[in-house]
Amino acid sequence: MIFVTVGTTSFDKLVEEVSTEKFHKAAREAGYSSIRIQFGRGTVKPSAPPKSGSLPSPLALQSYRFKPTLEEDTEAASLIICHAGAGSILEGLRKLKRMLVVVNDELMDNHQEELASALEGKGHLTYVSQPQQVAQQLKEVPMFRAPFRPYPPADLSPFYERVVDLTAVPARAENTNPH
């Protein structure tokens, strides 16, 4: 299953792209049979393209605006296509999912592109700068079948140690409560 998420904002261009015959055909050819789309505050509601001679069977489609958590969808996905927001990217990487990240060029600065480019450079994901490039990436990038570099787990010990230093609160040993 392909899971597409735009987070809490809107990214109508991405939703439009994953609703096209071109995308559905590329996804079918890559071996996918279903797609689940979280479309946030967008004005474009996802839809499957009609059956045609070149697309006898579009992907099975589910969509919604928001859920309290995306964990179930993230777990179920074999590929996540998402906007280049840090929260969405980190959620997918922590679940060790293959990710195709799409930069939302309608935002004011290019922080999304900087983050996506840095993570692609380390082998954690693939990114495109335009939604119209998504279908082509599904066709061309062997990364979706080849190993990728897992994102390392978070090490919060330096943060914890700094908090202890700043607050002068000693670290509590586990199970020190006599009751």
Coordinates of N, CA and C in Angstrom, one line a residue:
M1 N 0.8 -1.2 0.0 CA 0.0 0.0 0.0 C 0.9 1.2 0.0
I2 N 0.5 2.2 -0.8 CA 1.1 3.5 -0.8 C 0.4 4.4 0.1
F3 N 1.0 5.1 1.1 CA 0.4 6.0 1.9 C 0.9 7.4 1.6
V4 N 0.0 8.3 1.2 CA 0.3 9.7 0.9 C -0.2 10.6 2.0
T5 N 0.7 11.5 2.5 CA 0.3 12.4 3.6 C 0.8 13.8 3.3
V6 N -0.1 14.8 3.6 CA 0.3 16.2 3.5 C 0.4 16.8 4.8
G7 N 0.2 16.1 5.9 CA 0.3 16.7 7.2 C -0.9 17.5 7.6
T8 N -0.7 18.6 8.3 CA -1.8 19.4 8.8 C -2.1 20.6 7.8
T9 N -1.3 20.7 6.8 CA -1.5 21.8 5.8 C -2.3 21.3 4.6
S10 N -2.1 22.0 3.5 CA -2.7 21.5 2.3 C -1.6 21.4 1.2
F11 N -1.7 20.5 0.3 CA -0.8 20.3 -0.8 C -1.6 19.8 -1.9
D12 N -2.4 20.6 -2.5 CA -3.3 20.2 -3.5 C -2.6 19.7 -4.8
K13 N -1.5 20.2 -5.1 CA -0.8 19.7 -6.3 C -0.3 18.3 -6.1
L14 N 0.1 17.9 -4.9 CA 0.4 16.5 -4.7 C -0.8 15.6 -4.8
V15 N -1.9 16.0 -4.2 CA -3.1 15.2 -4.2 C -3.6 15.1 -5.6
E16 N -3.6 16.2 -6.4 CA -3.9 16.1 -7.8 C -3.1 15.1 -8.6
E17 N -1.8 15.1 -8.3 CA -0.8 14.2 -9.0 C -1.1 12.8 -8.7
V18 N -1.3 12.4 -7.5 CA -1.5 11.0 -7.1 C -2.9 10.5 -7.5
S19 N -3.7 11.4 -8.0 CA -5.1 11.1 -8.5 C -5.1 10.9 -10.1
T20 N -3.9 11.1 -10.7 CA -3.9 11.0 -12.2 C -3.7 9.6 -12.7
E21 N -4.1 9.4 -13.9 CA -3.9 8.1 -14.6 C -2.5 7.7 -14.7
K22 N -1.6 8.7 -15.0 CA -0.2 8.5 -15.1 C 0.4 8.0 -13.8
F23 N 0.0 8.5 -12.7 CA 0.5 8.0 -11.4 C 0.0 6.6 -11.1
H24 N -1.3 6.4 -11.3 CA -1.9 5.1 -11.0 C -1.3 4.0 -11.9
K25 N -1.0 4.3 -13.1 CA -0.4 3.4 -14.0 C 1.1 3.0 -13.5
A26 N 1.8 4.1 -13.2 CA 3.2 3.9 -12.7 C 3.2 3.0 -11.4
A27 N 2.3 3.3 -10.5 CA 2.2 2.6 -9.3 C 1.8 1.1 -9.5
R28 N 0.9 0.9 -10.4 CA 0.5 -0.5 -10.7 C 1.7 -1.2 -11.3
E29 N 2.4 -0.6 -12.2 CA 3.6 -1.2 -12.8 C 4.7 -1.5 -11.8
A30 N 4.8 -0.7 -10.8 CA 5.8 -0.9 -9.7 C 5.3 -1.9 -8.7
G31 N 4.1 -2.5 -8.9 CA 3.6 -3.5 -8.0 C 2.7 -3.2 -6.9
Y32 N 2.2 -1.9 -6.9 CA 1.3 -1.5 -5.8 C -0.1 -1.7 -6.3
S33 N -1.0 -2.0 -5.3 CA -2.4 -2.2 -5.7 C -3.4 -1.3 -4.9
S34 N -2.9 -0.6 -3.9 CA -3.8 0.3 -3.2 C -3.1 1.6 -2.7
I35 N -3.9 2.6 -2.4 CA -3.3 3.9 -2.0 C -4.3 4.5 -1.0
R36 N -3.7 5.1 0.1 CA -4.4 5.7 1.1 C -3.9 7.2 1.2
I37 N -4.8 8.1 1.1 CA -4.3 9.5 1.0 C -4.9 10.4 2.2
Q38 N -4.0 11.0 2.9 CA -4.4 11.9 4.0 C -4.2 13.3 3.3
F39 N -5.3 14.0 3.1 CA -5.2 15.3 2.3 C -5.4 16.5 3.1
G40 N -5.5 16.5 4.4 CA -5.4 17.7 5.2 C -6.5 18.7 4.9
R41 N -6.0 20.0 4.9 CA -6.9 21.1 4.7 C -7.1 21.5 3.2
G42 N -6.6 20.6 2.3 CA -6.7 20.9 0.9 C -8.1 21.0 0.4
T43 N -8.2 21.7 -0.8 CA -9.5 21.8 -1.4 C -9.8 20.7 -2.4
V44 N -8.7 20.0 -2.8 CA -8.8 18.9 -3.8 C -9.1 17.6 -3.0
K45 N -10.2 16.9 -3.3 CA -10.4 15.7 -2.7 C -9.9 14.6 -3.7
P46 N -9.1 13.6 -3.1 CA -8.5 12.6 -3.9 C -9.6 11.7 -4.7
S47 N -9.3 11.3 -5.9 CA -10.1 10.4 -6.6 C -9.3 9.5 -7.5
A48 N -9.9 8.4 -7.8 CA -9.2 7.4 -8.7 C -9.6 7.8 -10.1
P49 N -8.6 7.7 -11.0 CA -9.0 8.0 -12.4 C -9.9 6.9 -13.0
P50 N -10.6 7.2 -14.0 CA -11.5 6.2 -14.5 C -10.7 5.1 -15.2
K51 N -11.3 3.9 -15.3 CA -10.7 2.8 -16.0 C -10.5 3.2 -17.5
S52 N -9.4 2.8 -18.1 CA -9.2 3.1 -19.5 C -8.4 1.9 -20.1
G53 N -8.2 2.1 -21.4 CA -7.4 1.1 -22.1 C -6.0 1.0 -21.6
S54 N -5.4 2.1 -21.2 CA -4.0 2.0 -20.6 C -4.0 1.8 -19.1
L55 N -5.2 1.9 -18.5 CA -5.3 1.7 -17.0 C -6.5 0.9 -16.8
P56 N -6.5 -0.4 -17.0 CA -7.7 -1.2 -16.8 C -8.1 -1.3 -15.3
S57 N -7.2 -1.1 -14.4 CA -7.6 -1.1 -13.0 C -6.8 -0.1 -12.1
P58 N -7.4 1.0 -11.8 CA -6.8 2.0 -10.9 C -6.5 1.4 -9.5
L59 N -5.6 2.0 -8.8 CA -5.4 1.6 -7.4 C -6.7 1.7 -6.6
A60 N -6.8 0.8 -5.6 CA -7.9 0.9 -4.7 C -7.6 2.1 -3.8
L61 N -8.6 3.0 -3.6 CA -8.3 4.3 -3.0 C -9.1 4.5 -1.7
Q62 N -8.5 4.9 -0.7 CA -9.1 5.4 0.5 C -8.5 6.8 0.8
S63 N -9.4 7.7 1.4 CA -8.8 9.0 1.7 C -9.6 9.6 2.9
Y64 N -8.9 10.5 3.5 CA -9.5 11.2 4.7 C -8.7 12.5 4.9
R65 N -9.3 13.4 5.6 CA -8.6 14.7 5.9 C -7.6 14.6 7.1
F66 N -8.1 14.1 8.2 CA -7.3 14.0 9.4 C -7.7 12.8 10.3
K67 N -6.8 12.3 11.1 CA -7.0 11.3 12.0 C -6.2 11.7 13.3
P68 N -6.6 11.2 14.4 CA -5.8 11.5 15.6 C -4.3 11.1 15.5
T69 N -4.1 10.0 14.8 CA -2.7 9.5 14.6 C -2.6 8.8 13.3
L70 N -1.5 8.9 12.6 CA -1.2 8.3 11.3 C -0.4 7.0 11.5
E71 N -0.2 6.6 12.7 CA 0.6 5.5 13.0 C 0.2 4.2 12.3
E72 N -1.1 3.9 12.3 CA -1.6 2.7 11.6 C -1.3 2.7 10.1
D73 N -1.6 3.9 9.5 CA -1.3 4.0 8.1 C 0.2 3.9 7.8
T74 N 1.0 4.6 8.6 CA 2.4 4.5 8.4 C 2.9 3.1 8.5
E75 N 2.4 2.3 9.5 CA 2.8 0.9 9.7 C 2.4 0.1 8.5
A76 N 1.2 0.3 8.0 CA 0.7 -0.5 6.9 C 1.4 -0.3 5.5
A77 N 2.0 0.9 5.4 CA 2.5 1.3 4.1 C 3.8 0.6 3.7
S78 N 3.9 0.3 2.5 CA 5.3 -0.2 2.0 C 6.0 1.0 1.3
L79 N 5.3 2.0 1.0 CA 5.9 3.3 0.5 C 5.1 4.4 1.1
I80 N 5.8 5.4 1.5 CA 5.2 6.7 2.0 C 5.6 7.8 1.0
I81 N 4.6 8.5 0.5 CA 4.8 9.7 -0.3 C 4.3 10.8 0.5
C82 N 5.2 11.8 0.8 CA 4.7 12.9 1.7 C 5.4 14.2 1.4
H83 N 4.8 15.2 1.9 CA 5.4 16.6 1.8 C 6.7 16.5 2.6
A84 N 7.5 17.5 2.4 CA 8.8 17.5 3.0 C 8.9 18.2 4.4
G85 N 7.8 18.0 5.1 CA 7.8 18.5 6.5 C 8.5 17.6 7.4
A86 N 9.2 18.2 8.4 CA 10.1 17.4 9.3 C 9.3 16.3 10.0
G87 N 8.1 16.6 10.5 CA 7.3 15.7 11.3 C 6.9 14.4 10.5
S88 N 6.5 14.6 9.3 CA 6.1 13.5 8.4 C 7.3 12.7 8.0
I89 N 8.4 13.3 7.7 CA 9.6 12.6 7.3 C 10.1 11.8 8.4
L90 N 10.2 12.4 9.6 CA 10.8 11.6 10.8 C 9.9 10.5 11.2
E91 N 8.5 10.6 11.1 CA 7.6 9.5 11.4 C 7.9 8.3 10.5
G92 N 8.0 8.6 9.2 CA 8.3 7.5 8.3 C 9.6 6.9 8.5
L93 N 10.6 7.7 8.7 CA 12.0 7.2 8.8 C 12.1 6.4 10.1
R94 N 11.5 6.8 11.2 CA 11.5 6.0 12.4 C 10.9 4.7 12.3
K95 N 9.9 4.5 11.4 CA 9.3 3.3 11.1 C 10.0 2.5 10.0
L96 N 11.1 3.0 9.6 CA 12.0 2.3 8.6 C 11.2 2.1 7.3
K97 N 10.5 3.1 6.9 CA 9.7 3.0 5.6 C 10.4 3.6 4.5
R98 N 10.2 3.1 3.3 CA 10.7 3.7 2.1 C 9.9 5.0 1.9
M99 N 10.6 6.0 1.5 CA 9.9 7.3 1.4 C 10.3 8.1 0.1
L100 N 9.3 8.6 -0.5 CA 9.4 9.5 -1.6 C 8.8 10.9 -1.1
V101 N 9.7 11.8 -0.9 CA 9.3 13.1 -0.3 C 9.2 14.1 -1.5
V102 N 8.1 14.9 -1.4 CA 7.8 15.9 -2.4 C 7.8 17.3 -1.8
V103 N 8.7 18.2 -2.3 CA 8.8 19.5 -1.8 C 7.6 20.3 -2.2
N104 N 7.0 21.1 -1.2 CA 5.9 22.0 -1.5 C 6.5 23.3 -1.8
D105 N 6.6 23.6 -3.1 CA 7.3 24.9 -3.5 C 6.4 26.1 -3.2
E106 N 5.2 26.0 -2.7 CA 4.3 27.1 -2.5 C 4.6 27.7 -1.1
L107 N 5.5 27.1 -0.3 CA 5.8 27.6 1.0 C 6.8 28.8 0.8
M108 N 7.0 29.6 1.8 CA 7.7 30.9 1.7 C 9.2 30.7 1.5
D109 N 9.8 29.6 2.1 CA 11.3 29.5 1.9 C 11.5 28.0 1.5
N110 N 12.8 27.7 1.4 CA 13.1 26.3 0.8 C 13.6 25.4 1.9
H111 N 13.1 25.6 3.2 CA 13.5 24.7 4.2 C 13.2 23.2 3.9
Q112 N 12.1 23.0 3.3 CA 11.7 21.6 2.9 C 12.7 21.0 2.0
E113 N 13.1 21.8 1.0 CA 14.1 21.3 0.0 C 15.4 21.0 0.7
E114 N 15.8 21.9 1.6 CA 17.1 21.7 2.3 C 17.1 20.4 3.1
L115 N 16.0 20.1 3.9 CA 15.9 18.9 4.7 C 15.8 17.7 3.8
A116 N 15.0 17.7 2.8 CA 14.9 16.6 1.9 C 16.2 16.2 1.2
S117 N 16.9 17.3 0.7 CA 18.1 17.1 0.0 C 19.2 16.5 1.0
A118 N 19.3 17.0 2.2 CA 20.2 16.4 3.2 C 20.0 15.0 3.5
L119 N 18.7 14.6 3.7 CA 18.4 13.2 4.0 C 18.6 12.3 2.8
E120 N 18.3 12.8 1.6 CA 18.6 12.0 0.4 C 20.1 11.8 0.2
G121 N 20.8 12.8 0.5 CA 22.3 12.7 0.4 C 22.9 11.6 1.3
K122 N 22.2 11.4 2.4 CA 22.6 10.3 3.4 C 22.0 9.0 3.1
G123 N 21.2 8.9 2.0 CA 20.6 7.6 1.6 C 19.4 7.2 2.3
H124 N 18.7 8.1 3.1 CA 17.5 7.8 3.9 C 16.2 7.8 3.1
L125 N 16.2 8.6 2.0 CA 15.0 8.7 1.2 C 15.3 9.2 -0.2
T126 N 14.2 9.3 -1.0 CA 14.3 10.0 -2.3 C 13.4 11.2 -2.3
Y127 N 13.8 12.2 -2.9 CA 12.9 13.4 -3.0 C 12.8 13.9 -4.4
V128 N 11.7 14.6 -4.6 CA 11.5 15.4 -5.9 C 11.1 16.8 -5.5
S129 N 11.4 17.7 -6.4 CA 11.1 19.1 -6.1 C 9.7 19.5 -6.7
Q130 N 9.1 18.7 -7.5 CA 7.8 19.0 -8.0 C 6.9 17.8 -8.0
P131 N 5.6 17.9 -7.6 CA 4.7 16.8 -7.6 C 4.6 16.0 -8.9
Q132 N 4.8 16.8 -10.0 CA 4.7 16.1 -11.4 C 5.8 15.1 -11.6
Q133 N 6.8 15.1 -10.7 CA 7.9 14.1 -10.9 C 7.7 12.8 -10.2
V134 N 6.6 12.7 -9.4 CA 6.4 11.5 -8.6 C 6.2 10.3 -9.4
A135 N 5.3 10.3 -10.4 CA 5.1 9.1 -11.2 C 6.4 8.6 -11.9
Q136 N 7.2 9.5 -12.4 CA 8.4 9.2 -13.0 C 9.4 8.5 -12.1
Q137 N 9.4 9.0 -10.8 CA 10.3 8.4 -9.8 C 9.9 7.0 -9.5
L138 N 8.6 6.7 -9.5 CA 8.2 5.3 -9.3 C 8.7 4.4 -10.4
K139 N 8.8 4.9 -11.6 CA 9.3 4.1 -12.7 C 10.8 4.0 -12.7
E140 N 11.5 5.0 -12.4 CA 12.9 5.1 -12.6 C 13.8 4.7 -11.4
V141 N 13.4 4.9 -10.2 CA 14.3 4.8 -9.1 C 14.3 3.3 -8.6
P142 N 15.5 2.7 -8.7 CA 15.6 1.3 -8.2 C 15.6 1.3 -6.7
M143 N 15.8 2.4 -6.1 CA 15.9 2.5 -4.6 C 14.6 1.9 -4.0
F144 N 13.5 1.9 -4.6 CA 12.3 1.3 -4.0 C 12.4 -0.2 -3.8
R145 N 13.3 -0.8 -4.5 CA 13.4 -2.2 -4.3 C 14.8 -2.6 -3.7
A146 N 15.7 -1.7 -3.8 CA 17.1 -1.9 -3.2 C 17.1 -1.4 -1.7
P147 N 18.1 -1.9 -1.0 CA 18.2 -1.5 0.4 C 18.5 0.1 0.5
F148 N 18.0 0.6 1.5 CA 18.3 2.0 1.8 C 18.9 2.1 3.2
R149 N 19.4 3.3 3.5 CA 20.1 3.4 4.8 C 19.1 3.8 5.9
P150 N 18.9 2.9 6.9 CA 17.9 3.2 7.9 C 18.3 4.5 8.7
Y151 N 17.3 5.2 9.1 CA 17.6 6.4 9.9 C 17.9 6.0 11.3
P152 N 19.0 6.5 11.9 CA 19.4 6.0 13.3 C 18.4 6.4 14.3
P153 N 18.2 5.6 15.4 CA 17.3 5.9 16.4 C 17.8 7.2 17.2
A154 N 16.8 7.9 17.8 CA 17.2 9.1 18.5 C 17.9 8.7 19.8
D155 N 19.0 9.4 20.1 CA 19.7 9.3 21.4 C 19.5 10.5 22.2
L156 N 18.6 10.4 23.2 CA 18.2 11.5 24.0 C 19.1 11.7 25.2
S157 N 20.1 10.9 25.4 CA 20.9 11.0 26.6 C 21.6 12.3 26.7
P158 N 22.2 12.9 25.7 CA 22.8 14.2 25.8 C 21.8 15.3 26.3
F159 N 20.6 15.2 25.8 CA 19.5 16.2 26.2 C 19.2 16.0 27.6
Y160 N 19.0 14.7 28.0 CA 18.7 14.4 29.4 C 19.8 14.9 30.4
E161 N 21.0 14.6 30.0 CA 22.1 15.1 30.8 C 22.2 16.6 30.9
R162 N 21.9 17.3 29.9 CA 21.9 18.7 29.9 C 20.8 19.3 30.8
V163 N 19.6 18.7 30.7 CA 18.5 19.1 31.6 C 18.9 18.9 33.1
V164 N 19.5 17.7 33.4 CA 20.0 17.5 34.8 C 21.0 18.5 35.2
D165 N 21.9 18.8 34.3 CA 22.9 19.9 34.6 C 22.3 21.2 34.9
L166 N 21.3 21.6 34.1 CA 20.7 22.9 34.2 C 19.8 23.0 35.4
T167 N 19.1 22.0 35.7 CA 18.1 22.0 36.8 C 18.7 21.6 38.1
A168 N 19.8 21.0 38.1 CA 20.5 20.5 39.4 C 19.6 19.4 40.0
V169 N 18.7 18.8 39.2 CA 17.9 17.7 39.7 C 18.7 16.4 39.5
P170 N 19.0 15.7 40.5 CA 19.8 14.5 40.3 C 19.0 13.4 39.5
A171 N 19.7 12.6 38.8 CA 19.0 11.5 38.0 C 18.4 10.6 39.1
R172 N 17.2 10.1 38.8 CA 16.5 9.2 39.7 C 16.8 7.8 39.3
A173 N 17.2 7.0 40.2 CA 17.4 5.6 39.9 C 16.0 4.9 39.7
E174 N 15.9 4.0 38.8 CA 14.6 3.3 38.6 C 14.3 2.5 39.8
N175 N 13.0 2.4 40.1 CA 12.4 1.6 41.2 C 13.0 1.9 42.5
T176 N 13.1 3.2 42.8 CA 13.6 3.6 44.2 C 12.5 3.8 45.1
N177 N 11.2 3.7 44.7 CA 10.1 3.8 45.5 C 9.9 2.5 46.4
P178 N 10.0 2.6 47.7 CA 9.9 1.4 48.5 C 8.5 0.7 48.5
H179 N 7.5 1.4 48.0 CA 6.2 0.8 48.1 C 5.9 0.1 46.9

